[in-house]
């Protein structure tokens, strides 16, 4: 009996010693030294792997990467002034006496306007040419020597808009038929032919008489949207 109890105590001590030795040697259930068993699939749980709820877009924003166009509230750019005016787009008015003119009894100075009579905008630039109208034939016209004054600028004419030029003559002096300071004979023209740059020649009359001038000279201003005095 004593021998059997001793044997049992000795066997139990050997089993405990083996367990301690196995634990100290680092043996794992998988049989690999130093390895830590992991769940199947290799995934490890962590705080950062917890899914977060999507953030709702704020008003006026679009989801990232959606590529949605943004609305524009700017007004469209207006169309330009159009192409140069042509002869069939304009109407040249009869001339009338300017408020500011050389002293004398002749015409002195006249204002002439060019109106865009079409339905499309066009542009005008430069100085007019001036000639006394002949008897129904351009070959009989009498060109006047023109002296331009001022700097030309492009005038944009909307439908119905006007551009102006001023014609200043060497004025007739005296009464009745008058006389010219140069000694030349005064000349009268019932109508003049006004050449508009790029827009043809147009015959006009005076709205209160005839054109009376000396020396067949005229000073002309560039066409402008501002009415001369």
Short mmCIF file of C-alpha atoms in Angstrom, two decimals:
data_model
loop_
_atom_site.label_atom_id
_atom_site.label_comp_id
_atom_site.label_asym_id
_atom_site.label_seq_id
_atom_site.Cartn_x
_atom_site.Cartn_y
_atom_site.Cartn_z
CA UNK A 1 0.00 0.00 0.00
CA UNK A 2 2.68 2.49 0.85
CA UNK A 3 4.54 1.62 -2.35
CA UNK A 4 1.46 2.16 -4.54
CA UNK A 5 0.72 5.57 -2.99
CA UNK A 6 4.31 6.65 -3.53
CA UNK A 7 4.20 5.54 -7.11
CA UNK A 8 1.03 7.57 -7.70
CA UNK A 9 2.56 10.66 -6.12
CA UNK A 10 5.71 10.25 -8.19
CA UNK A 11 3.67 9.89 -11.46
CA UNK A 12 1.61 12.99 -10.66
CA UNK A 13 4.77 14.96 -10.00
CA UNK A 14 6.24 13.87 -13.34
CA UNK A 15 3.08 14.95 -15.25
CA UNK A 16 3.13 18.40 -13.58
CA UNK A 17 6.81 18.81 -14.37
CA UNK A 18 6.19 17.91 -18.02
CA UNK A 19 3.42 20.53 -18.28
CA UNK A 20 5.67 23.21 -16.82
CA UNK A 21 8.46 22.24 -19.20
CA UNK A 22 6.08 22.36 -22.19
CA UNK A 23 4.79 25.83 -21.19
CA UNK A 24 8.30 27.17 -20.70
CA UNK A 25 9.42 25.81 -24.08
CA UNK A 26 6.73 27.87 -25.93
CA UNK A 27 4.88 24.97 -27.51
CA UNK A 28 1.58 25.99 -29.10
CA UNK A 29 -1.43 23.93 -30.08
CA UNK A 30 -0.47 24.28 -33.74
CA UNK A 31 2.87 22.63 -33.06
CA UNK A 32 4.89 25.71 -34.31
CA UNK A 33 7.30 27.31 -31.90
CA UNK A 34 6.62 31.01 -31.13
CA UNK A 35 3.50 31.22 -33.37
CA UNK A 36 0.25 32.64 -32.13
CA UNK A 37 -2.91 31.02 -33.35
CA UNK A 38 -5.13 33.44 -35.32
CA UNK A 39 -8.75 33.23 -36.35
CA UNK A 40 -9.39 31.78 -39.78
CA UNK A 41 -9.10 34.26 -42.66
CA UNK A 42 -6.26 36.26 -41.01
CA UNK A 43 -8.59 39.17 -39.97
CA UNK A 44 -7.83 40.92 -36.69
CA UNK A 45 -10.37 43.03 -34.90
CA UNK A 46 -9.43 46.63 -34.19
CA UNK A 47 -11.17 49.91 -33.42
CA UNK A 48 -10.22 51.36 -36.82
CA UNK A 49 -11.95 48.54 -38.73
CA UNK A 50 -15.35 49.49 -37.37
CA UNK A 51 -17.47 50.84 -40.32
CA UNK A 52 -18.61 54.47 -40.00
CA UNK A 53 -21.90 55.89 -41.22
CA UNK A 54 -21.69 58.02 -44.44
CA UNK A 55 -21.86 61.77 -43.92
CA UNK A 56 -24.90 63.42 -45.51
CA UNK A 57 -24.00 66.10 -48.11
CA UNK A 58 -24.61 69.69 -47.06
CA UNK A 59 -26.90 71.98 -49.04
CA UNK A 60 -25.38 73.21 -52.27
CA UNK A 61 -22.64 70.57 -52.34
CA UNK A 62 -22.31 67.60 -54.63
CA UNK A 63 -20.91 64.16 -53.81
CA UNK A 64 -17.17 63.94 -54.28
CA UNK A 65 -16.25 62.71 -57.73
CA UNK A 66 -19.80 63.12 -59.04
CA UNK A 67 -18.67 65.66 -61.59
CA UNK A 68 -21.97 67.54 -61.48
CA UNK A 69 -21.82 70.93 -63.29
CA UNK A 70 -22.26 74.04 -61.20
CA UNK A 71 -24.96 76.53 -62.17
CA UNK A 72 -23.84 79.86 -63.64
CA UNK A 73 -25.91 83.01 -63.17
CA UNK A 74 -23.80 85.28 -65.38
CA UNK A 75 -25.54 86.96 -68.31
CA UNK A 76 -24.55 85.85 -71.79
CA UNK A 77 -22.04 88.04 -73.54
CA UNK A 78 -23.84 90.35 -75.94
CA UNK A 79 -23.07 90.02 -79.61
CA UNK A 80 -20.50 92.36 -81.14
CA UNK A 81 -21.18 95.43 -83.31
CA UNK A 82 -21.58 93.39 -86.48
CA UNK A 83 -19.91 93.64 -89.88
CA UNK A 84 -19.21 96.92 -91.71
CA UNK A 85 -22.36 98.58 -92.99
CA UNK A 86 -23.21 98.07 -96.66
CA UNK A 87 -25.05 100.35 -99.07
CA UNK A 88 -28.36 98.51 -98.67
CA UNK A 89 -28.18 98.75 -94.88
CA UNK A 90 -27.99 102.51 -94.50
CA UNK A 91 -30.03 105.59 -95.27
CA UNK A 92 -28.37 109.01 -95.52
CA UNK A 93 -30.52 111.93 -94.38
CA UNK A 94 -30.85 115.30 -96.07
CA UNK A 95 -28.52 117.91 -94.64
CA UNK A 96 -29.57 120.76 -92.38
CA UNK A 97 -27.79 123.86 -91.17
CA UNK A 98 -25.43 123.33 -88.24
CA UNK A 99 -25.74 125.58 -85.20
CA UNK A 100 -22.03 126.41 -85.33
CA UNK A 101 -20.95 127.59 -88.79
CA UNK A 102 -18.72 130.21 -90.42
CA UNK A 103 -20.24 133.67 -90.82
CA UNK A 104 -21.72 134.47 -94.20
CA UNK A 105 -24.83 134.04 -96.31
CA UNK A 106 -24.08 130.62 -97.80
CA UNK A 107 -24.65 127.20 -96.33
CA UNK A 108 -21.69 127.53 -93.95
CA UNK A 109 -21.97 124.07 -92.37
CA UNK A 110 -24.41 121.19 -92.59
CA UNK A 111 -25.04 118.09 -90.50
CA UNK A 112 -25.62 114.76 -92.25
CA UNK A 113 -26.66 111.54 -90.55
CA UNK A 114 -26.40 107.90 -91.62
CA UNK A 115 -29.07 105.59 -90.21
CA UNK A 116 -28.85 101.81 -89.98
CA UNK A 117 -32.12 100.92 -91.70
CA UNK A 118 -31.56 97.15 -91.52
CA UNK A 119 -32.48 94.63 -88.84
CA UNK A 120 -28.85 93.77 -88.02
CA UNK A 121 -26.12 95.74 -86.27
CA UNK A 122 -23.28 97.05 -88.43
CA UNK A 123 -20.26 99.30 -88.06
CA UNK A 124 -19.13 102.52 -89.69
CA UNK A 125 -15.69 104.11 -89.66
CA UNK A 126 -13.96 106.96 -91.47
CA UNK A 127 -14.78 110.16 -93.32
CA UNK A 128 -17.29 110.93 -96.07
CA UNK A 129 -16.48 112.08 -99.57
CA UNK A 130 -18.47 115.02 -100.96
CA UNK A 131 -19.37 115.99 -104.51
CA UNK A 132 -21.85 118.36 -106.12
CA UNK A 133 -24.42 116.24 -107.97
CA UNK A 134 -24.40 116.49 -111.77
CA UNK A 135 -27.39 116.44 -114.06
CA UNK A 136 -28.46 112.86 -113.39
CA UNK A 137 -25.08 111.36 -114.24
CA UNK A 138 -22.16 110.51 -111.91
CA UNK A 139 -19.77 111.64 -114.67
CA UNK A 140 -21.08 115.18 -114.21
CA UNK A 141 -20.51 115.27 -110.46
CA UNK A 142 -18.15 117.94 -109.16
CA UNK A 143 -15.96 116.47 -106.37
CA UNK A 144 -15.14 118.88 -103.56
CA UNK A 145 -11.65 118.94 -102.06
CA UNK A 146 -12.21 117.43 -98.61
CA UNK A 147 -10.11 118.09 -95.54
CA UNK A 148 -10.68 115.51 -92.78
CA UNK A 149 -10.59 116.64 -89.17
CA UNK A 150 -10.52 114.56 -86.00
CA UNK A 151 -9.60 110.91 -85.51
CA UNK A 152 -11.80 108.17 -86.99
CA UNK A 153 -13.27 105.59 -84.64
CA UNK A 154 -15.44 102.56 -85.29
CA UNK A 155 -19.10 103.35 -84.65
CA UNK A 156 -21.38 100.41 -83.85
CA UNK A 157 -24.88 101.00 -85.19
CA UNK A 158 -27.75 98.98 -83.82
CA UNK A 159 -30.84 98.83 -86.03
CA UNK A 160 -32.29 102.36 -86.21
CA UNK A 161 -29.18 104.03 -84.73
CA UNK A 162 -27.41 106.98 -86.37
CA UNK A 163 -23.89 108.17 -87.05
CA UNK A 164 -23.16 111.82 -87.81
CA UNK A 165 -20.73 113.90 -89.81
CA UNK A 166 -20.38 117.67 -90.17
CA UNK A 167 -19.60 119.38 -93.47
CA UNK A 168 -18.07 122.87 -93.14
CA UNK A 169 -17.82 124.91 -96.35
CA UNK A 170 -15.99 128.06 -97.38
CA UNK A 171 -18.97 130.32 -96.86
CA UNK A 172 -20.41 132.83 -99.30
CA UNK A 173 -20.25 136.47 -98.18
CA UNK A 174 -22.45 139.46 -98.89
CA UNK A 175 -26.01 139.78 -100.05
CA UNK A 176 -27.92 138.60 -103.11
CA UNK A 177 -25.66 136.31 -105.13
CA UNK A 178 -22.82 137.07 -102.72
CA UNK A 179 -19.11 136.76 -103.35
CA UNK A 180 -16.14 134.65 -102.31
CA UNK A 181 -13.27 136.11 -100.31
CA UNK A 182 -10.85 134.31 -102.66
CA UNK A 183 -12.36 136.12 -105.66
CA UNK A 184 -13.91 132.91 -107.04
CA UNK A 185 -17.53 132.78 -108.07
CA UNK A 186 -19.95 131.24 -105.52
CA UNK A 187 -21.36 127.86 -106.50
CA UNK A 188 -24.73 126.36 -105.62
CA UNK A 189 -25.72 122.70 -105.75
CA UNK A 190 -29.33 121.58 -105.34
CA UNK A 191 -28.00 118.19 -104.13
CA UNK A 192 -24.75 116.67 -102.97
CA UNK A 193 -23.45 113.12 -103.30
CA UNK A 194 -22.13 111.79 -99.99
CA UNK A 195 -19.79 108.80 -100.10
CA UNK A 196 -20.05 106.60 -96.99
CA UNK A 197 -16.98 104.34 -96.40
CA UNK A 198 -17.88 100.85 -97.58
CA UNK A 199 -21.56 101.76 -97.92
CA UNK A 200 -21.83 103.45 -101.29
CA UNK A 201 -22.72 106.95 -102.54
CA UNK A 202 -25.97 108.67 -101.52
CA UNK A 203 -27.56 111.79 -102.96
CA UNK A 204 -28.98 114.31 -100.49
CA UNK A 205 -30.51 117.76 -100.54
CA UNK A 206 -30.67 120.56 -97.98
CA UNK A 207 -33.86 120.51 -95.94
CA UNK A 208 -34.05 124.33 -96.07
CA UNK A 209 -32.59 125.48 -99.40
CA UNK A 210 -29.59 124.63 -101.55
CA UNK A 211 -25.90 124.10 -100.89
CA UNK A 212 -24.06 127.39 -101.53
CA UNK A 213 -20.29 127.49 -101.06
CA UNK A 214 -17.01 128.90 -102.31
CA UNK A 215 -13.80 127.38 -103.70
CA UNK A 216 -15.23 123.84 -103.92
CA UNK A 217 -13.69 123.01 -100.55
CA UNK A 218 -15.22 121.28 -97.53
CA UNK A 219 -13.92 120.19 -94.13
CA UNK A 220 -15.46 116.91 -92.90
CA UNK A 221 -15.52 115.24 -89.50
CA UNK A 222 -15.22 111.50 -88.95
CA UNK A 223 -18.50 109.65 -88.51
CA UNK A 224 -19.46 109.62 -84.85
CA UNK A 225 -22.39 108.50 -82.70
CA UNK A 226 -22.36 111.96 -81.07
CA UNK A 227 -24.28 114.62 -82.94
CA UNK A 228 -22.05 117.63 -83.74
CA UNK A 229 -23.16 121.17 -83.02
#
